[in-house]
Structure formats: structure tokens, C-alpha cells
PDB file of C-alpha atoms in Angstrom:
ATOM      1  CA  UNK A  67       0.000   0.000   0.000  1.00  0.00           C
ATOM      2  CA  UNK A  68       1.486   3.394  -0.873  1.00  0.00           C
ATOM      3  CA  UNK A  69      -0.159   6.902   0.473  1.00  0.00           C
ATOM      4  CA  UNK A  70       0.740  10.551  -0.871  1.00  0.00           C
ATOM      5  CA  UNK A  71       0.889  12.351   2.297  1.00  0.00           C
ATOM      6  CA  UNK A  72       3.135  11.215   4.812  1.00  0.00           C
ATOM      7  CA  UNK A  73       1.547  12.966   7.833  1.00  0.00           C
ATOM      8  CA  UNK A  74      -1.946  11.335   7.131  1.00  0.00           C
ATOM      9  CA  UNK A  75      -3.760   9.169   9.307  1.00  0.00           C
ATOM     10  CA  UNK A  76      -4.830   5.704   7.520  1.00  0.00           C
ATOM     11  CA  UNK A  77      -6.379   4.703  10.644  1.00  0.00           C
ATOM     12  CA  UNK A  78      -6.215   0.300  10.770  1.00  0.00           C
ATOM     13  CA  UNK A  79      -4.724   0.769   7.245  1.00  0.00           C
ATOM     14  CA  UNK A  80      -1.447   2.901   8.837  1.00  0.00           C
ATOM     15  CA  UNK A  81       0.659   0.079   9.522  1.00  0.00           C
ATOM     16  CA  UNK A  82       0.918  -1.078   5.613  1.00  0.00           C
ATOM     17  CA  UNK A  83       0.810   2.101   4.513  1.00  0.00           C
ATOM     18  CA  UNK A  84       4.277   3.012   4.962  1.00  0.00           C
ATOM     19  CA  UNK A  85       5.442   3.819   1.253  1.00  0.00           C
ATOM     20  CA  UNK A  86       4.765   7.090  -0.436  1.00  0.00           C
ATOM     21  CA  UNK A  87       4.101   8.016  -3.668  1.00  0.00           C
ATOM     22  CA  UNK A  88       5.981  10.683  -5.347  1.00  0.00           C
ATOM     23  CA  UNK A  89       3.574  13.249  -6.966  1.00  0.00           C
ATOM     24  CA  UNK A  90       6.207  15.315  -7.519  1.00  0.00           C
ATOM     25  CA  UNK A  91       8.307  12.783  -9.800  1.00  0.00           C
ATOM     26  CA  UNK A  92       5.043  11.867 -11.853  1.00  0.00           C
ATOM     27  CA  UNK A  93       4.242  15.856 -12.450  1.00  0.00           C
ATOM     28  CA  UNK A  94       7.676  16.586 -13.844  1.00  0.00           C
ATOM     29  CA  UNK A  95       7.182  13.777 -16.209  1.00  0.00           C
ATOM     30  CA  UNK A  96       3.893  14.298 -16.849  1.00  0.00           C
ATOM     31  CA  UNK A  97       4.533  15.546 -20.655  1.00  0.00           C
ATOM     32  CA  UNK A  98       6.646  12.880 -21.728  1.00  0.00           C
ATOM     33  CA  UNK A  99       4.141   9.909 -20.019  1.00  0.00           C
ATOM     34  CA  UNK A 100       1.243  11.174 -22.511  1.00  0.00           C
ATOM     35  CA  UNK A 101       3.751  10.980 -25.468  1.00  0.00           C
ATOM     36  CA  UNK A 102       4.449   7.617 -24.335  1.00  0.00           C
ATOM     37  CA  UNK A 103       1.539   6.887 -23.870  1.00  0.00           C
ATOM     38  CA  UNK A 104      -0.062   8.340 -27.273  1.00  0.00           C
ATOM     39  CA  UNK A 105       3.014   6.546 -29.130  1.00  0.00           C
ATOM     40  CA  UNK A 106       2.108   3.011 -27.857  1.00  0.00           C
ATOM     41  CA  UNK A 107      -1.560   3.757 -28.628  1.00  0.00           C
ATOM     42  CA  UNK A 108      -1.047   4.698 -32.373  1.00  0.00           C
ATOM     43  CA  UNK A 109       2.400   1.720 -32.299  1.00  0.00           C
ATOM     44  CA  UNK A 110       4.962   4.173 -33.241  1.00  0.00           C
ATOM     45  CA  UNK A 111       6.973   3.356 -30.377  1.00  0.00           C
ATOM     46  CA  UNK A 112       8.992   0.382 -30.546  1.00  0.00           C
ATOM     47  CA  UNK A 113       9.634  -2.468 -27.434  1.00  0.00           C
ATOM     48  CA  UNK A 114      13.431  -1.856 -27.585  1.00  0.00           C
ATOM     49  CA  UNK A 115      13.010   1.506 -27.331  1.00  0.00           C
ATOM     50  CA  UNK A 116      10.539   1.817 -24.305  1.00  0.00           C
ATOM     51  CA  UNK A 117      12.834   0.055 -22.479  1.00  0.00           C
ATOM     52  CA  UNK A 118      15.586   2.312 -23.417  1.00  0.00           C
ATOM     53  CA  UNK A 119      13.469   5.305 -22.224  1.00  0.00           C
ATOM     54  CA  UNK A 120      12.227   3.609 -18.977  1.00  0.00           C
ATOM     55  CA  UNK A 121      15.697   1.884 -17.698  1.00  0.00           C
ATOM     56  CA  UNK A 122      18.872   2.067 -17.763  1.00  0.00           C
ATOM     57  CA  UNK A 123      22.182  -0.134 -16.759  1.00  0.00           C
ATOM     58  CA  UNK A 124      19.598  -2.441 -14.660  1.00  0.00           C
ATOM     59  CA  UNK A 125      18.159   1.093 -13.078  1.00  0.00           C
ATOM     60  CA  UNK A 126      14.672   2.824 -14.250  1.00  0.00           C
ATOM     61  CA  UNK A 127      15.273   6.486 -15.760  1.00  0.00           C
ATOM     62  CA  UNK A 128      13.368   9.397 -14.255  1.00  0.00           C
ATOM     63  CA  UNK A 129      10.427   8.746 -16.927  1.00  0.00           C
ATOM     64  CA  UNK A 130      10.616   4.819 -15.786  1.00  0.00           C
ATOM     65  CA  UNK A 131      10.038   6.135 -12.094  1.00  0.00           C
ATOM     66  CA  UNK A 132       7.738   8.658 -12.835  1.00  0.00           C
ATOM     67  CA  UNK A 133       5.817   5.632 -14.265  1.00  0.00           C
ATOM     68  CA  UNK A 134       6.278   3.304 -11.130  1.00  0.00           C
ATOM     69  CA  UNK A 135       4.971   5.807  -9.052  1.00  0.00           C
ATOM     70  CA  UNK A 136       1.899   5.978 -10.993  1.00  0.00           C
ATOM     71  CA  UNK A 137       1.012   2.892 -11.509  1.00  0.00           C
ATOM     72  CA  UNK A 138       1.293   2.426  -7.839  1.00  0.00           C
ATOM     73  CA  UNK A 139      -1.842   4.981  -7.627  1.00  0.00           C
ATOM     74  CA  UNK A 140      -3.861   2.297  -9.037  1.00  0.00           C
ATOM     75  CA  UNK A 141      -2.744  -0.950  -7.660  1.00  0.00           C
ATOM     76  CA  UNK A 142      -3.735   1.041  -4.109  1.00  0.00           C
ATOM     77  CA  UNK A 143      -7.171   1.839  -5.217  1.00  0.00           C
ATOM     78  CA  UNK A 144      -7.366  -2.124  -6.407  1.00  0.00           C
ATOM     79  CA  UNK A 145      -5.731  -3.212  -3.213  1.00  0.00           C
ATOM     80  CA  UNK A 146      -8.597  -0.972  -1.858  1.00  0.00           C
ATOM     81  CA  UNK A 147     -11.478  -1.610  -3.534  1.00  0.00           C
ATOM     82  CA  UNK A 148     -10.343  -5.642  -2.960  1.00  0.00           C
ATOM     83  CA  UNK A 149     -10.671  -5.171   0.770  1.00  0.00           C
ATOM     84  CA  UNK A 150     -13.912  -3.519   0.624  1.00  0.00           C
ATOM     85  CA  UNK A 151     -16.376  -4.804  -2.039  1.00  0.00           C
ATOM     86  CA  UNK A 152     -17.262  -7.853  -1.939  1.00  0.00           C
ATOM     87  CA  UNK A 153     -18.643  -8.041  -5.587  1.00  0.00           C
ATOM     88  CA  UNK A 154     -15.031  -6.702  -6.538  1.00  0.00           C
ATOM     89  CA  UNK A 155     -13.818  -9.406  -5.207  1.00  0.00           C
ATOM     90  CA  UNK A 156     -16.181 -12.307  -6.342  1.00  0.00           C
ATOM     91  CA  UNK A 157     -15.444 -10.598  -9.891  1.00  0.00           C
ATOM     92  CA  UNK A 158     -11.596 -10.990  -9.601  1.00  0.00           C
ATOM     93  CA  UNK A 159     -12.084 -14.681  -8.229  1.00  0.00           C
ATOM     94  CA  UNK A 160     -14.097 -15.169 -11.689  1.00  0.00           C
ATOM     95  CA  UNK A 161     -11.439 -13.756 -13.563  1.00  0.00           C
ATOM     96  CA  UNK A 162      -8.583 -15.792 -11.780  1.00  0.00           C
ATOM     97  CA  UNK A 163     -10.778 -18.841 -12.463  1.00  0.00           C
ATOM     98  CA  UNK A 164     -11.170 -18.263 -16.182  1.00  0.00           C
ATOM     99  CA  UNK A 165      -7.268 -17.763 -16.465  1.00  0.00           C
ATOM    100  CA  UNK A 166      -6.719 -21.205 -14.587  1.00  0.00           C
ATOM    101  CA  UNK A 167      -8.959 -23.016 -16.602  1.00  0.00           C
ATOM    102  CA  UNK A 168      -7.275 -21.888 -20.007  1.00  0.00           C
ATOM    103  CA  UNK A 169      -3.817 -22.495 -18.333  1.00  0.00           C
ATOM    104  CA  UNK A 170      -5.118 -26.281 -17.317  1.00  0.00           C
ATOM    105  CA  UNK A 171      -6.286 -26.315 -20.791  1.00  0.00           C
ATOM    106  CA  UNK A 172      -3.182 -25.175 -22.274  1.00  0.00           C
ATOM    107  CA  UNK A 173      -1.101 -27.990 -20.461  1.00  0.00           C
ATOM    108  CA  UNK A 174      -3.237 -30.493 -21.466  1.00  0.00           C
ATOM    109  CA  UNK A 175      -3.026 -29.761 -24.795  1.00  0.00           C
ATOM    110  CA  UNK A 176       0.730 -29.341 -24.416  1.00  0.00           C
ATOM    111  CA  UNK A 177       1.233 -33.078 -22.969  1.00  0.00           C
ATOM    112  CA  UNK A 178       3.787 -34.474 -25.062  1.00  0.00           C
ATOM    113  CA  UNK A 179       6.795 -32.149 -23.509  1.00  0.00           C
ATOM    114  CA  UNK A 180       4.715 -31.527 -20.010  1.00  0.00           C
ATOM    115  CA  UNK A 181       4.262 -27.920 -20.903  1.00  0.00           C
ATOM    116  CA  UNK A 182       8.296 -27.150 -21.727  1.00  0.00           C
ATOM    117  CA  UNK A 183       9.462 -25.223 -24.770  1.00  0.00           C
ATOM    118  CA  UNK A 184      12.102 -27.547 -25.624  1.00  0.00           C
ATOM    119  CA  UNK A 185      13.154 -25.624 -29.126  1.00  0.00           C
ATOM    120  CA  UNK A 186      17.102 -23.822 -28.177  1.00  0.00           C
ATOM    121  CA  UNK A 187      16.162 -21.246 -30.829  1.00  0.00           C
ATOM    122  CA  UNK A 188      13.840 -18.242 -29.646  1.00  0.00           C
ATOM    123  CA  UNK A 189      12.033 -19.049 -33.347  1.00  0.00           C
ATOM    124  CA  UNK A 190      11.527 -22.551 -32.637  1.00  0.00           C
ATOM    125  CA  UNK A 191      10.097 -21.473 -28.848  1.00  0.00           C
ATOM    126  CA  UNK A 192       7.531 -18.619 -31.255  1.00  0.00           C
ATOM    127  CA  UNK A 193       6.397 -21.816 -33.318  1.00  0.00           C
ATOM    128  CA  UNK A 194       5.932 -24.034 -30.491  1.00  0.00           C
ATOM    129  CA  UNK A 195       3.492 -21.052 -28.902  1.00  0.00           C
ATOM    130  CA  UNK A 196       1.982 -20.189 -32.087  1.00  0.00           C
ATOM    131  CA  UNK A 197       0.610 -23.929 -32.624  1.00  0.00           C
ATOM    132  CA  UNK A 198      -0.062 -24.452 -28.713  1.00  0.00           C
ATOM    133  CA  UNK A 199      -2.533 -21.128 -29.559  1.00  0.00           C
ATOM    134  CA  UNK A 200      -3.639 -22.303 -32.916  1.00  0.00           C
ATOM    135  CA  UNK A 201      -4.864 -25.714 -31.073  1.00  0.00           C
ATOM    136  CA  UNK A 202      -5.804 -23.941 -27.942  1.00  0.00           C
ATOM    137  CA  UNK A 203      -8.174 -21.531 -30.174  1.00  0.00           C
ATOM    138  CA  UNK A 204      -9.283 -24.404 -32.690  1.00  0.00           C
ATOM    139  CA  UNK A 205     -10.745 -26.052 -28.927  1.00  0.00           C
ATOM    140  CA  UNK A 206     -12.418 -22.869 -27.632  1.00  0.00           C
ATOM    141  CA  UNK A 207     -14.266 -22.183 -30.851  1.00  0.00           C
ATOM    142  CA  UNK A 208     -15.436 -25.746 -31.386  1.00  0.00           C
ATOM    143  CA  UNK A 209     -16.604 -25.606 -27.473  1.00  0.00           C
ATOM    144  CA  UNK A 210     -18.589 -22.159 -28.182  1.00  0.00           C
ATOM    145  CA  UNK A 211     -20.295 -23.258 -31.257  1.00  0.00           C
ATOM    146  CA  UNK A 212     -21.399 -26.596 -29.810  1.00  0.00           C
ATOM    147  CA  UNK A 213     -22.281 -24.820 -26.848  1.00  0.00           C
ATOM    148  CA  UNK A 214     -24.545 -22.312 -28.651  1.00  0.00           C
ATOM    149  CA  UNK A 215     -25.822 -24.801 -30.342  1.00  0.00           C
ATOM    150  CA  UNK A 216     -26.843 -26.836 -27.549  1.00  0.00           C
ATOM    151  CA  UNK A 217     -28.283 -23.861 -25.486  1.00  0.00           C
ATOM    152  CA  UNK A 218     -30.248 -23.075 -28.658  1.00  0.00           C
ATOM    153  CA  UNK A 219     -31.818 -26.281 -28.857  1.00  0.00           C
ATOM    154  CA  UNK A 220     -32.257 -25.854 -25.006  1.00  0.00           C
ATOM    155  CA  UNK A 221     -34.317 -23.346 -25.728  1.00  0.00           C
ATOM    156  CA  UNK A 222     -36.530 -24.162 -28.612  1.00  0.00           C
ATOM    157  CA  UNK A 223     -37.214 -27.024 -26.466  1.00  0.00           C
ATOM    158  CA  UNK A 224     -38.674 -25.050 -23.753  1.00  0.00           C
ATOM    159  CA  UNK A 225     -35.972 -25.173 -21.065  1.00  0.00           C
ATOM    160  CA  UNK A 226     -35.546 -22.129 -19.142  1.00  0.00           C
ATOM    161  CA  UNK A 227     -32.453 -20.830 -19.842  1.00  0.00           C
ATOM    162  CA  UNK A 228     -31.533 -18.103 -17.638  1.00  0.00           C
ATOM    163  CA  UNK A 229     -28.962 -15.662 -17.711  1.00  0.00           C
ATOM    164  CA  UNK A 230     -27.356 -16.890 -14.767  1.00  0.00           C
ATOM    165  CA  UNK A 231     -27.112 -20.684 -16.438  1.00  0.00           C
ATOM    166  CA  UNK A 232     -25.543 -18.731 -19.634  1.00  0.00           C
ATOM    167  CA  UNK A 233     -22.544 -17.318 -17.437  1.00  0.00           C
ATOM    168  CA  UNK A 234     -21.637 -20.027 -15.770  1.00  0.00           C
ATOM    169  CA  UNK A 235     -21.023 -22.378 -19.230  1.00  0.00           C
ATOM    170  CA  UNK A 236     -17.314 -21.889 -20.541  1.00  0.00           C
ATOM    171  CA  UNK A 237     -16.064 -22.846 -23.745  1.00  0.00           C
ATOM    172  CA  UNK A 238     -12.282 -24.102 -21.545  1.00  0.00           C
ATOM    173  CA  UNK A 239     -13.944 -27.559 -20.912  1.00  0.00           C
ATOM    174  CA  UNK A 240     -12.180 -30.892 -22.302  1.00  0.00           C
ATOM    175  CA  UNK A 241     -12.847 -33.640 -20.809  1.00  0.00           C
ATOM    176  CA  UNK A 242     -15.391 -34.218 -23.627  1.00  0.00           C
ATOM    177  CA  UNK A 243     -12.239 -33.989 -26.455  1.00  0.00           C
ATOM    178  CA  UNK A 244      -9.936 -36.830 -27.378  1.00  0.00           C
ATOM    179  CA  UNK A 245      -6.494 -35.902 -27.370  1.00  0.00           C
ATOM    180  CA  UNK A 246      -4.896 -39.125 -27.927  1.00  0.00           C
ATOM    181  CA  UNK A 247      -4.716 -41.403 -31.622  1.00  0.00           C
ATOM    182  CA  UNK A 248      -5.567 -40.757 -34.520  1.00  0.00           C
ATOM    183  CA  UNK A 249      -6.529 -37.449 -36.255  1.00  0.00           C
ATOM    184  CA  UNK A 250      -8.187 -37.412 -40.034  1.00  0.00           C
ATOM    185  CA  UNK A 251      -8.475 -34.255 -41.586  1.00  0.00           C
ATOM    186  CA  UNK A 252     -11.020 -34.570 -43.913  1.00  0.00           C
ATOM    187  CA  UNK A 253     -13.930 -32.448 -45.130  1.00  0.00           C
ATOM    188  CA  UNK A 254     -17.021 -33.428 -43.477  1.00  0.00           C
ATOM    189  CA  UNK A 255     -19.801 -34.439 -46.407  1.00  0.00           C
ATOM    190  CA  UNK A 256     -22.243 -31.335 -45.629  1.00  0.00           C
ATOM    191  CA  UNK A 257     -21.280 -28.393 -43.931  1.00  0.00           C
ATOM    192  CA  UNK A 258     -22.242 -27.233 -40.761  1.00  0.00           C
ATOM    193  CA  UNK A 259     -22.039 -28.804 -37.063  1.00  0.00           C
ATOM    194  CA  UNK A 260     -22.394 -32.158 -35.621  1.00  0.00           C
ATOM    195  CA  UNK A 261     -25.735 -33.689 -35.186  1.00  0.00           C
ATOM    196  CA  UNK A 262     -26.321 -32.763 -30.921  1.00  0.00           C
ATOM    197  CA  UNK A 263     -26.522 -36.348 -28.428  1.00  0.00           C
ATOM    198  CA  UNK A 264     -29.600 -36.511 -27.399  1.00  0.00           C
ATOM    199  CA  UNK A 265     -29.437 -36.980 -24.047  1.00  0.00           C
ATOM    200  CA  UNK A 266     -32.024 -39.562 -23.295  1.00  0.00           C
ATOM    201  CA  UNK A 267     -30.120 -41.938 -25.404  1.00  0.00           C
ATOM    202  CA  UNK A 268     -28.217 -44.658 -24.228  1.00  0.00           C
ATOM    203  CA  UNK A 269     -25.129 -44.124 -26.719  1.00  0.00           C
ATOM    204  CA  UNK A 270     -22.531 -42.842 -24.899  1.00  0.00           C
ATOM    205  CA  UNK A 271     -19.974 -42.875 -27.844  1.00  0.00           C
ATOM    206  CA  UNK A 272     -17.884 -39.899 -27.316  1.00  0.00           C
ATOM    207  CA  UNK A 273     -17.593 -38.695 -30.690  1.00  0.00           C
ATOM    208  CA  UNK A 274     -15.267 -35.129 -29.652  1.00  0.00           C
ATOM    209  CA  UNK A 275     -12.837 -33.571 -31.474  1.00  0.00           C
ATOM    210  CA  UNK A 276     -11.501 -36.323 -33.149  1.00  0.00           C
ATOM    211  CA  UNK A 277     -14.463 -37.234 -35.575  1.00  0.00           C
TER     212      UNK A 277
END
């Protein structure tokens, strides 16, 4: 936790609010943080040289701490508004949940080298990433279509869905899709999706990504 004036009571926040943020540091700055700012925005900056502006030999510049010290503004009102709003918090929980899920997803998708780059080249690393987020996004849309699908048909069908049912379905799920064996590639004979299970049949056949 960081306050702005010192001699400022923070009452039972006081004793982990002992860092202060420099107003005066972001101020003199001020200028050359919008053209920073304005540059990333319209990508005429480039990575190399942000870094350049914001460090130096291992140490950040005066526009590097001018940035620290504002970012820290915000990470107090989060810090904040986590400690005091509940729905805050239930939201960030949801959000931390959605991340995990794509991470789990992610490794299991990435089984055959248990989630390590193994390439020595940083090109070889980019192509290993590239196809763990081709596959990773092939997954997620197939999910979502069958998914709408399914709550479509849910519907027609008279089932009440409710909004609260809707955001609680997530397209990260894959214990449905086969990631072992064989893989054919073929075009399907009509397009479209696959014909729904119906669910009061007994075949059980998982027919996932793999068809």
C-alpha cells in the first residue's frame, strides 16, 4: 500500500501504509508519459526503445520512475477496492478462475513435452506457442459453437435458460475432447455442425474432437 501524504492518518490501514508516492516525480514527467503513452496507442513506439526510455544499466530512468509511481496509484485503489467490495472481489475470483482453466487447458493440450518449450532457438520457442494457440483456439471455438448450439436447442425445447445458467457455461472444458490417436483431416460431407446427443439416449460414444 502506498499513500501521498506522509503525515496522514490511515487509521487500521497505517501500519501497511508506509510507502509514499511521489507526486512530484510523476508531475515533472507528466509531458513525456502522454507521449508515451499516445506513441504506444497509435504503435509508433517500438519495445526496444521503451525500455531504453524507462531503464537504464539495470536502473529505471526518471520517466521509468515517474511511471512506477503511478502505476502504484492504481494498484492502491485495487488493493482498496479488494478489501472492501465484496462483488469486486467475487469478480476478480471469476477472472482468476477463467485464467486457470485456459492455463489447465493449455497444459493439457501441451502433454507431449509436459508444458516445456524444448526448441534452443527463440524461433523454434515462437512456433511451439503459435501452434499451442492455434490448437488452444481451434478447442475454444469448437466448445462455443457446440455450446450455442446446444443452449439453442435448449431453448426451442422449452428449457428455461436463464442468464445466470448462460454465465456459468465456458467454452475451456475438455474432458469431452480426445487428445490421444488418430486425427483425419477430412472435409465433413455437408457443412455445418455435428448432429447434438440426445441426451435420453443410451449411446454414450464420445464422438469429440476427433471425428
Amino acid at each position: 500500500m502506498w499513500r501521498t501524504n506522509t503525515a496522514a492518518d490511515y487509521g487500521p490501514l497505517q501500519p501497511v501504509s508506509n510507502h509514499t508516492i511521489r507526486l512530484d516525480r510523476i508531475r515533472a514527467h507528466w509531458g513525456d508519459m502522454l507521449r508515451v503513452a499516445g506513441s504506444l496507442t497509435l504503435g509508433e513506439v517500438r519495445g526496444h526503445d521503451l525500455i531504453r526510455m524507462l531503464s537504464r544499466d539495470g536502473k529505471p530512468t526518471g520517466l521509468g520512475d515517474a511511471f512506477a509511481h503511478y502505476g502504484r496509484i492504481f494498484k492502491t485503489l485495487h488493493l482498496l477496492q479488494f478489501v472492501s467490495d465484496e462483488g469486486y472481489r467475487r469478480m476478480i475470483g471469476a477472472q482468476l478462475n477463467v485464467t486457470e482453466a485456459r492455463h489447465r487447458l493449455a497444459r493439457r493440450i501441451f502433454f507431449g513435452q509436459r508444458g516445456e518449450l524444448r526448441q534452443h532457438y527463440r524461433e523454434g520457442m515462437e512456433d511451439q506457442l503459435g501452434a499451442l494457440g492455434l490448437a488452444l483456439n481451434a478447442v475454444v471455438l469448437f466448445n462455443s459453437l457446440d455450446i450455442d448450439a446446444a443452449v439453442k436447442q435448449l431453448a426451442a425445447d422449452g428449457f428455461p435458460v436463464t442468464d445466470e445458467l448462460l454465465a456459468r457455461l465456458s467454452p475451456l472444458q475438455f474432458d469431452h475432447i480426445n487428445f490421444l490417436g488418430r486425427y483425419a483431416f477430412t472435409r465433413p460431407p455437408a457443412p455445418g455442425l455435428r448432429q447434438l446427443r440426445d441426451p435420453h439416449s443410451d449411446d454414450e460414444t464420445d464422438d469429440g474432437m476427433d471425428d
